[in-house]
Short mmCIF file of C-alpha atoms in Angstrom, two decimals:
data_model
loop_
_atom_site.label_atom_id
_atom_site.label_comp_id
_atom_site.label_asym_id
_atom_site.label_seq_id
_atom_site.Cartn_x
_atom_site.Cartn_y
_atom_site.Cartn_z
CA MET A 572 -0.02 -0.36 0.05
CA ILE A 573 1.61 3.13 -0.98
CA PRO A 574 1.22 6.32 1.95
CA GLU A 575 -0.89 9.11 0.46
CA PRO A 576 1.37 12.19 0.30
CA VAL A 577 0.05 14.10 3.47
CA GLY A 578 0.37 18.03 2.88
CA ARG A 579 2.15 17.63 -0.68
CA PRO A 580 -0.04 17.56 -2.98
CA TRP A 581 1.15 16.05 -6.35
CA PRO A 582 1.80 17.87 -8.77
CA GLY A 583 1.14 21.07 -6.15
CA VAL A 584 1.28 23.67 -8.91
CA ALA A 585 -1.50 21.68 -11.01
CA TRP A 586 -3.87 21.13 -8.13
CA VAL A 587 -4.18 24.74 -7.38
CA VAL A 588 -4.64 25.59 -10.71
CA LEU A 589 -7.39 22.21 -10.71
CA ALA A 590 -8.90 23.54 -7.74
CA THR A 591 -9.38 27.05 -8.84
CA SER A 592 -11.20 25.70 -12.56
CA ALA A 593 -13.31 23.13 -10.28
CA ALA A 594 -14.54 26.13 -8.21
CA VAL A 595 -15.06 28.21 -11.57
CA ARG A 596 -17.27 25.15 -12.42
CA GLY A 597 -19.47 25.08 -9.26
CA GLY A 598 -18.29 21.56 -8.28
CA PRO A 599 -20.58 20.40 -6.06
CA ALA A 600 -18.43 20.51 -2.73
CA MET A 601 -16.20 23.26 -3.18
CA ASN A 602 -17.69 25.02 -0.23
CA SER A 603 -16.51 22.51 2.37
CA PRO A 604 -12.97 21.23 2.01
CA ARG A 605 -13.03 17.78 0.24
CA VAL A 606 -10.52 15.05 2.27
CA TYR A 607 -9.42 13.06 -0.90
CA GLY A 608 -7.56 10.15 1.50
CA ARG A 609 -10.84 9.93 3.75
CA ALA A 610 -13.65 9.82 0.51
CA SER A 611 -14.89 6.56 -0.46
CA ASP A 612 -14.34 5.57 -3.94
CA PRO A 613 -17.97 6.39 -5.06
CA GLU A 614 -17.33 10.03 -3.69
CA LEU A 615 -14.12 10.08 -5.26
CA ALA A 616 -15.57 8.74 -8.58
CA SER A 617 -18.51 11.46 -8.63
CA TRP A 618 -15.99 14.42 -7.63
CA SER A 619 -13.95 13.35 -10.68
CA ALA A 620 -16.81 13.32 -13.07
CA SER A 621 -17.43 16.99 -12.38
CA GLY A 622 -13.96 17.40 -13.12
CA ASP A 623 -11.94 17.36 -9.93
CA ARG A 624 -8.49 16.20 -10.91
CA ARG A 625 -7.15 15.66 -7.60
CA ALA A 626 -10.06 13.18 -6.71
CA PHE A 627 -9.24 11.40 -9.59
CA ASP A 628 -5.46 11.23 -8.48
CA GLN A 629 -6.19 9.59 -5.08
CA ILE A 630 -8.38 6.99 -7.32
CA VAL A 631 -4.71 6.46 -9.35
CA ILE A 632 -3.05 6.15 -5.87
CA ARG A 633 -5.33 3.49 -4.66
CA HIS A 634 -5.70 1.42 -7.46
CA GLY A 635 -2.96 1.94 -9.66
CA PRO A 636 -0.57 -0.70 -7.67
CA PHE A 637 -3.19 -3.17 -8.28
CA ALA A 638 -3.96 -2.13 -11.86
CA LEU A 639 -0.08 -2.07 -12.70
CA ARG A 640 0.43 -5.91 -11.32
CA VAL A 641 -2.41 -7.34 -12.78
CA ALA A 642 -1.44 -5.83 -16.26
CA LEU A 643 2.00 -6.78 -15.97
CA ARG A 644 0.78 -10.49 -15.42
CA LEU A 645 -0.99 -10.54 -18.18
CA VAL A 646 1.17 -8.07 -20.58
CA PRO A 647 4.49 -9.18 -20.17
CA ASP A 648 5.81 -6.24 -21.69
CA PRO A 649 6.52 -3.79 -18.48
CA LEU A 650 6.04 -0.40 -21.10
CA ALA A 651 3.20 -2.01 -22.69
CA ALA A 652 1.39 -3.12 -19.14
CA GLU A 653 1.84 0.96 -18.04
CA ASP A 654 0.67 2.12 -21.22
CA LEU A 655 -2.33 0.04 -21.12
CA VAL A 656 -2.75 1.47 -17.48
CA GLN A 657 -2.83 4.58 -18.05
CA GLU A 658 -4.84 4.11 -20.78
CA ALA A 659 -7.46 2.65 -18.39
CA MET A 660 -6.95 4.95 -16.30
CA VAL A 661 -7.92 7.94 -18.43
CA ARG A 662 -11.13 5.96 -19.72
CA ALA A 663 -12.00 5.98 -16.31
CA TRP A 664 -11.88 9.86 -15.83
CA SER A 665 -13.34 10.28 -19.01
CA GLN A 666 -16.33 7.78 -17.89
CA ALA A 667 -16.36 8.75 -14.77
CA SER A 668 -19.86 10.00 -15.05
CA HIS A 669 -21.07 6.81 -16.50
CA PHE A 670 -20.43 5.11 -12.95
CA ASP A 671 -23.30 3.81 -11.31
CA PRO A 672 -22.58 2.91 -7.51
CA GLY A 673 -26.10 1.58 -7.62
CA ARG A 674 -25.40 -1.24 -10.27
CA ALA A 675 -21.64 -1.71 -9.28
CA ARG A 676 -18.65 -1.66 -6.58
CA PHE A 677 -15.97 1.24 -7.79
CA THR A 678 -13.26 -1.31 -7.86
CA THR A 679 -14.97 -3.75 -10.20
CA TRP A 680 -16.07 -1.20 -12.76
CA LEU A 681 -12.11 0.04 -12.93
CA TYR A 682 -10.69 -3.24 -12.42
CA ARG A 683 -12.96 -4.27 -15.61
CA ILE A 684 -11.86 -1.59 -17.67
CA VAL A 685 -8.23 -2.69 -16.78
CA VAL A 686 -8.90 -6.39 -17.38
CA ASN A 687 -11.08 -5.54 -20.68
CA LEU A 688 -7.73 -3.65 -22.30
CA CYS A 689 -5.28 -6.42 -21.16
CA ILE A 690 -7.28 -8.70 -22.82
CA ASP A 691 -7.74 -6.97 -25.64
CA HIS A 692 -3.83 -6.37 -25.99
CA ARG A 693 -3.25 -10.19 -25.22
CA ARG A 694 -5.45 -10.69 -27.94
CA ARG A 695 -3.97 -8.89 -30.66
CA MET A 696 -0.06 -9.50 -29.73
CA ARG A 697 2.16 -12.27 -30.95
CA PRO A 698 3.44 -15.02 -28.84
CA THR A 699 6.88 -13.54 -27.64
CA PRO A 700 9.58 -16.19 -26.85
CA MET A 701 10.53 -15.69 -23.00
CA PRO A 702 13.59 -13.44 -22.51
CA GLU A 703 17.13 -15.33 -21.22
CA ASN A 704 16.86 -14.01 -17.65
CA PHE A 705 13.40 -14.31 -17.08
CA ASP A 706 14.16 -16.83 -14.35
CA PRO A 707 17.29 -15.77 -12.38
CA ALA A 708 18.80 -18.07 -10.32
CA ASP A 709 18.34 -18.43 -6.50
CA PRO A 710 22.17 -18.68 -4.75
CA ALA A 711 20.60 -20.10 -1.38
CA ILE A 712 19.40 -23.40 -3.53
CA ARG A 713 22.28 -25.97 -4.41
CA ALA A 714 23.33 -26.46 -7.95
CA ASP A 715 21.59 -29.63 -8.82
CA GLU A 716 18.54 -28.19 -6.97
CA MET A 717 18.62 -25.30 -8.38
CA MET A 718 18.84 -26.42 -11.64
CA GLU A 719 15.53 -28.65 -11.25
CA PHE A 720 13.80 -25.79 -9.22
CA ASN A 721 14.23 -23.58 -11.73
CA GLU A 722 13.49 -25.81 -14.79
CA ARG A 723 10.23 -26.85 -12.88
CA GLN A 724 9.47 -23.35 -12.60
CA ALA A 725 10.53 -22.42 -15.94
CA ALA A 726 8.22 -25.08 -17.07
CA LEU A 727 5.12 -23.54 -15.18
CA THR A 728 5.98 -19.91 -16.11
CA ARG A 729 5.73 -21.35 -19.89
CA ALA A 730 2.52 -22.83 -19.03
CA LEU A 731 1.14 -19.85 -17.08
CA LYS A 732 1.87 -17.55 -20.32
CA ASP A 733 0.37 -20.45 -22.74
CA LEU A 734 -3.14 -20.14 -20.96
CA PRO A 735 -5.95 -18.52 -22.56
CA VAL A 736 -6.11 -15.13 -21.94
CA ARG A 737 -9.35 -15.40 -19.74
CA GLN A 738 -7.96 -18.23 -17.68
CA ARG A 739 -4.92 -16.56 -17.23
CA VAL A 740 -6.73 -13.05 -16.00
CA ALA A 741 -9.09 -15.53 -13.79
CA ILE A 742 -5.52 -17.00 -11.73
CA THR A 743 -4.20 -13.97 -11.43
CA LEU A 744 -7.28 -12.35 -10.09
CA VAL A 745 -8.34 -15.37 -7.50
CA TYR A 746 -4.33 -16.44 -7.01
CA ASP A 747 -2.52 -13.81 -7.16
CA GLU A 748 -4.61 -11.14 -6.05
CA GLY A 749 -6.69 -12.75 -3.71
CA MET A 750 -9.97 -12.20 -5.11
CA SER A 751 -13.06 -14.13 -4.60
CA GLY A 752 -14.31 -15.96 -7.13
CA ALA A 753 -17.61 -13.79 -7.41
CA ASP A 754 -15.77 -10.77 -7.35
CA ALA A 755 -13.27 -12.02 -10.18
CA ALA A 756 -16.45 -12.94 -12.07
CA ARG A 757 -18.02 -9.51 -12.01
CA VAL A 758 -14.51 -7.99 -13.10
CA LEU A 759 -15.01 -10.42 -15.76
CA GLY A 760 -18.57 -10.05 -16.30
CA LEU A 761 -19.27 -13.67 -16.21
CA SER A 762 -21.40 -15.88 -14.17
CA ALA A 763 -19.36 -17.10 -11.02
CA LYS A 764 -19.85 -20.60 -12.03
CA ALA A 765 -18.26 -19.81 -15.36
CA VAL A 766 -15.12 -18.66 -13.32
CA GLU A 767 -15.08 -21.66 -11.75
CA ARG A 768 -15.04 -23.60 -14.92
CA LEU A 769 -12.26 -20.85 -16.45
CA LEU A 770 -9.85 -21.77 -12.72
CA ALA A 771 -10.68 -25.49 -13.29
CA ARG A 772 -9.23 -25.80 -16.81
CA ALA A 773 -6.45 -23.58 -16.22
CA ARG A 774 -5.33 -25.67 -13.16
CA ALA A 775 -5.95 -28.85 -15.23
CA HIS A 776 -3.44 -27.05 -18.10
CA LEU A 777 -1.04 -26.02 -15.34
CA ARG A 778 -1.05 -29.83 -13.73
CA ASP A 779 -0.79 -31.40 -16.58
CA ARG A 780 2.21 -29.44 -17.99
CA LEU A 781 3.94 -29.70 -14.40
CA GLN A 782 3.39 -33.66 -14.79
CA GLU A 783 5.02 -33.65 -18.40
CA HIS A 784 7.67 -32.18 -16.91
CA ASP A 785 8.50 -34.48 -14.27
CA ARG A 786 7.47 -37.28 -16.38
CA LYS A 787 10.73 -36.58 -18.59
CA GLU A 788 13.01 -35.40 -15.71
CA THR A 789 12.26 -39.00 -14.30
CA TRP A 790 12.99 -40.38 -17.96
CA LYS A 791 16.64 -38.72 -17.99
CA CYS A 792 17.29 -40.38 -14.64
CA MET B 1159 -24.61 -31.76 2.01
CA LEU B 1160 -21.33 -31.31 -0.43
CA THR B 1161 -20.44 -34.32 -2.27
CA LEU B 1162 -17.35 -35.51 -2.69
CA ARG B 1163 -17.61 -35.02 -6.25
CA ARG B 1164 -18.47 -31.60 -5.87
CA PHE B 1165 -15.77 -30.87 -3.10
CA ARG B 1166 -13.46 -32.60 -6.13
CA ALA B 1167 -14.63 -29.98 -8.73
CA MET B 1168 -13.98 -27.10 -6.18
CA ALA B 1169 -10.61 -28.26 -5.10
CA GLY B 1170 -9.84 -28.13 -8.70
CA SER B 1171 -11.00 -24.84 -9.04
CA TYR B 1172 -10.28 -22.91 -5.73
CA GLY B 1173 -7.26 -25.33 -5.00
CA ALA B 1174 -6.32 -26.38 -1.23
CA ASP B 1175 -6.89 -23.17 0.87
CA LEU B 1176 -10.21 -23.30 1.92
CA GLN B 1177 -10.12 -19.31 2.54
CA ARG B 1178 -10.24 -18.99 -1.34
CA TRP B 1179 -13.58 -21.28 -1.77
CA PRO B 1180 -16.95 -19.00 -1.81
CA GLU B 1181 -18.33 -18.40 1.68
CA ALA B 1182 -21.10 -20.41 1.58
CA GLU B 1183 -18.96 -23.76 0.81
CA ARG B 1184 -16.63 -23.50 3.38
CA GLY B 1185 -18.10 -24.82 6.04
CA ALA B 1186 -19.34 -27.97 4.56
CA ALA B 1187 -15.88 -28.70 2.62
CA GLN B 1188 -14.42 -28.06 6.39
CA ALA B 1189 -16.85 -30.91 7.61
CA LEU B 1190 -16.08 -33.22 4.36
CA LEU B 1191 -12.34 -32.43 5.03
CA ASN B 1192 -12.56 -33.58 8.59
CA ALA B 1193 -14.47 -36.74 8.34
CA SER B 1194 -13.49 -37.87 4.69
CA PRO B 1195 -9.35 -39.29 4.16
CA ARG B 1196 -10.53 -39.31 0.47
CA ALA B 1197 -10.82 -35.41 0.62
CA ARG B 1198 -7.89 -34.81 2.43
CA GLU B 1199 -6.17 -37.04 -0.28
CA LEU B 1200 -7.32 -34.60 -2.79
CA VAL B 1201 -6.84 -31.57 -1.08
CA ASN B 1202 -3.04 -32.49 -0.64
CA GLU B 1203 -2.98 -33.37 -4.46
CA GLU B 1204 -3.92 -29.73 -4.91
CA LEU B 1205 -1.35 -28.17 -2.55
CA MET B 1206 1.63 -29.23 -4.68
CA LEU B 1207 -0.14 -27.04 -7.54
CA ASP B 1208 -1.04 -24.46 -4.90
CA GLU B 1209 2.93 -24.09 -4.06
CA ALA B 1210 3.93 -24.23 -7.41
CA LEU B 1211 1.78 -21.39 -8.09
CA GLU B 1212 2.38 -19.42 -4.93
CA ALA B 1213 6.10 -19.74 -5.98
CA ALA B 1214 6.10 -18.55 -9.93
CA SER B 1215 3.83 -15.86 -8.37
CA ALA B 1216 6.77 -14.54 -6.19
CA ARG B 1217 9.57 -15.14 -8.63
CA GLU B 1218 7.86 -13.10 -10.80
CA ASP B 1219 6.85 -10.10 -8.63
CA ALA B 1220 10.19 -9.98 -7.53
CA ALA B 1221 11.07 -10.13 -11.49
CA HIS B 1222 8.73 -7.36 -12.25
CA TRP B 1223 9.22 -5.24 -9.15
CA PRO B 1224 12.64 -4.99 -7.80
CA PRO B 1225 12.74 -2.52 -4.74
CA GLY B 1226 11.05 0.89 -5.39
CA GLU B 1227 10.21 0.04 -8.65
CA GLN B 1228 6.80 0.04 -7.78
CA ASN B 1229 6.40 3.46 -6.22
CA ALA B 1230 8.46 4.63 -9.41
CA ALA B 1231 5.99 2.80 -11.50
CA LEU B 1232 3.07 4.43 -9.66
CA ALA B 1233 4.72 7.55 -9.97
CA ARG B 1234 5.15 7.50 -13.71
CA LEU B 1235 1.66 6.30 -13.68
CA ARG B 1236 0.21 9.53 -12.04
CA SER B 1237 2.24 11.83 -14.01
CA GLY B 1238 1.19 10.50 -17.40
CA VAL B 1239 -2.50 10.24 -16.28
CA VAL B 1240 -2.12 14.02 -15.14
CA ALA B 1241 -0.54 14.84 -18.44
CA ARG B 1242 -3.17 13.14 -20.97
CA ILE B 1243 -6.21 14.44 -18.83
CA GLY B 1244 -4.72 17.69 -19.19
CA LEU B 1245 -4.62 16.92 -22.79
CA SER B 1246 -8.14 15.74 -22.87
CA ILE B 1247 -10.06 18.28 -20.68
CA GLY B 1248 -11.15 20.34 -23.42
CA ARG B 1249 -12.53 17.37 -25.10
CA ARG B 1250 -14.49 16.13 -22.35
CA PRO B 1251 -17.97 17.52 -21.77
CA ALA B 1252 -17.93 17.58 -17.59
CA ASN B 1253 -21.81 17.69 -17.16
CA GLY B 1254 -22.48 19.89 -20.14
CA ARG B 1255 -20.61 22.91 -18.52
CA PHE B 1256 -18.23 25.19 -20.41
CA VAL B 1257 -15.30 23.36 -20.23
CA SER B 1258 -14.59 22.56 -23.92
CA LEU B 1259 -15.32 26.08 -24.62
CA LEU B 1260 -12.67 27.21 -21.88
CA GLY B 1261 -9.71 24.54 -22.12
CA GLY B 1262 -10.44 22.89 -25.83
CA GLY B 1263 -6.74 22.55 -26.18
CA GLY B 1264 -6.82 24.16 -29.86
CA GLN B 1265 -9.23 21.56 -30.20
CA TRP B 1266 -13.16 22.74 -31.89
CA ALA B 1267 -14.71 20.43 -29.57
CA PHE B 1268 -17.86 22.69 -28.91
CA SER B 1269 -20.99 20.76 -28.48
CA PRO B 1270 -23.93 20.93 -30.38
CA TYR B 1271 -25.87 22.84 -27.49
CA LEU B 1272 -22.59 25.44 -27.18
CA ARG B 1273 -22.78 25.75 -30.87
CA TRP B 1274 -26.00 26.74 -31.55
CA ALA B 1275 -25.67 28.92 -28.52
CA GLY B 1276 -23.03 30.37 -30.00
CA ILE B 1277 -24.68 31.32 -33.17
CA ALA B 1278 -27.41 32.89 -31.61
CA THR B 1279 -25.23 35.02 -29.60
CA CYS B 1280 -23.57 36.20 -32.58
CA SER B 1281 -26.43 37.06 -34.63
CA GLY B 1282 -28.35 38.94 -31.50
CA PHE B 1283 -25.00 41.17 -31.62
CA ALA B 1284 -25.18 41.68 -35.39
CA ILE B 1285 -28.68 42.86 -35.23
CA THR B 1286 -28.08 45.31 -32.36
CA ALA B 1287 -24.90 46.53 -33.81
CA GLY B 1288 -26.93 46.92 -36.99
CA LEU B 1289 -29.38 49.02 -35.38
CA LEU B 1290 -27.17 50.82 -33.52
CA ILE B 1291 -25.01 52.01 -36.70
CA GLY B 1292 -28.63 52.42 -38.58
CA ALA B 1293 -29.63 54.71 -35.99
CA ARG B 1294 -26.57 56.75 -35.75
CA HIS B 1295 -26.02 57.11 -39.35
CA VAL B 1296 -29.21 58.08 -41.05
CA SER B 1297 -30.77 61.18 -40.30
CA SER B 1298 -34.30 61.81 -39.06
CA PRO B 1299 -36.73 63.11 -41.54
CA ALA B 1300 -37.94 66.66 -40.38
CA SER B 1301 -41.06 67.18 -38.80
CA ASP B 1302 -42.88 69.19 -41.34
CA THR B 1303 -42.03 66.83 -44.28
CA VAL B 1304 -43.66 64.13 -42.12
CA LEU B 1305 -46.69 66.40 -41.29
CA MET B 1306 -47.10 67.38 -45.49
CA MET B 1307 -47.03 63.33 -46.10
CA LEU B 1308 -49.72 63.12 -43.68
CA GLN B 1309 -51.81 65.41 -45.05
CA PRO B 1310 -54.56 64.84 -47.79
CA ALA B 1311 -53.61 66.33 -51.41
CA PRO B 1312 -55.38 69.35 -52.66
CA ILE B 1313 -58.39 68.71 -54.42
CA GLU B 1314 -57.66 70.69 -57.63
CA LEU B 1315 -54.48 68.77 -58.03
CA LEU B 1316 -57.39 65.68 -57.83
CA ALA B 1317 -59.64 67.03 -60.04
CA TYR B 1318 -56.99 67.57 -62.71
#
């Protein structure tokens, strides 16, 4: 969790201009000071919809780390992943007035934008070979164990990369980010049952690939 | 009642950690785990994959996020978003106010409402200016000329 920069708004000058322009536009709560750090997500979304960029910056601070983590798992190129998250955030800003807290949680709405952009990107991109140093050696493990461990990890990492994108998203949300199946289903716009099936297929694929790797290792011995 | 078949399906999806399972199923799953050796066996089978996934996830995180990189990435994201919002703000009709008119950033991004309001305002100015200029430069007719025009023509003139 990244601490909020209390007392040092960022970038300072921009927010003075922003606050003035929001006041000129008659933002609804400009009469009382807005405490961005304590505001709820729907409040921040509502303020963002009325043009308050500082409220939106607070949204980026809160949810940017999640978005970056998920994007990096789904889109292995870090530059592309950051670009996608930036695009998702700009879309969220421009569509903030469409967010309806009665229909969905803010996080579900925002994460869906992020995930959908990543899915679209993955479908467009060609498969790339693994980089040479994607799995650096851990010096704490003995050489032979390390080789076996690394090979197994590499097999699993390759299997994860080969997963169909929706299965990869389901695994990322539920296993890496600790989301419940129901929340992951909302983000993906699917039923909980459908996510359960995605997870089952993904795990079956990963298990098969690991067993295949283990069989090969046994045969070598 | 959770059957062993359903238990196997859930373990195949959500793995060995019951905390990851849907809340509604956890109690029954725990009860079955306590009672059934086969259920425990199933969970142990899934545990190996859970551990491999966890290790892969940790190594992926370590590769993507060396110390300080997450903060740096977030800072880049924030500044990028601020810059792009600044560029696009003129194109965004924020609740129908005059944002696009004030901050177009060189883009002619008027909404239809604003366009018609502009045309009406310009037309009003043009008409008012025309009236003012006309009133200044056209002399009013002398009062006796007006009276003469209003008088009936002389009778002899009609007879002729």
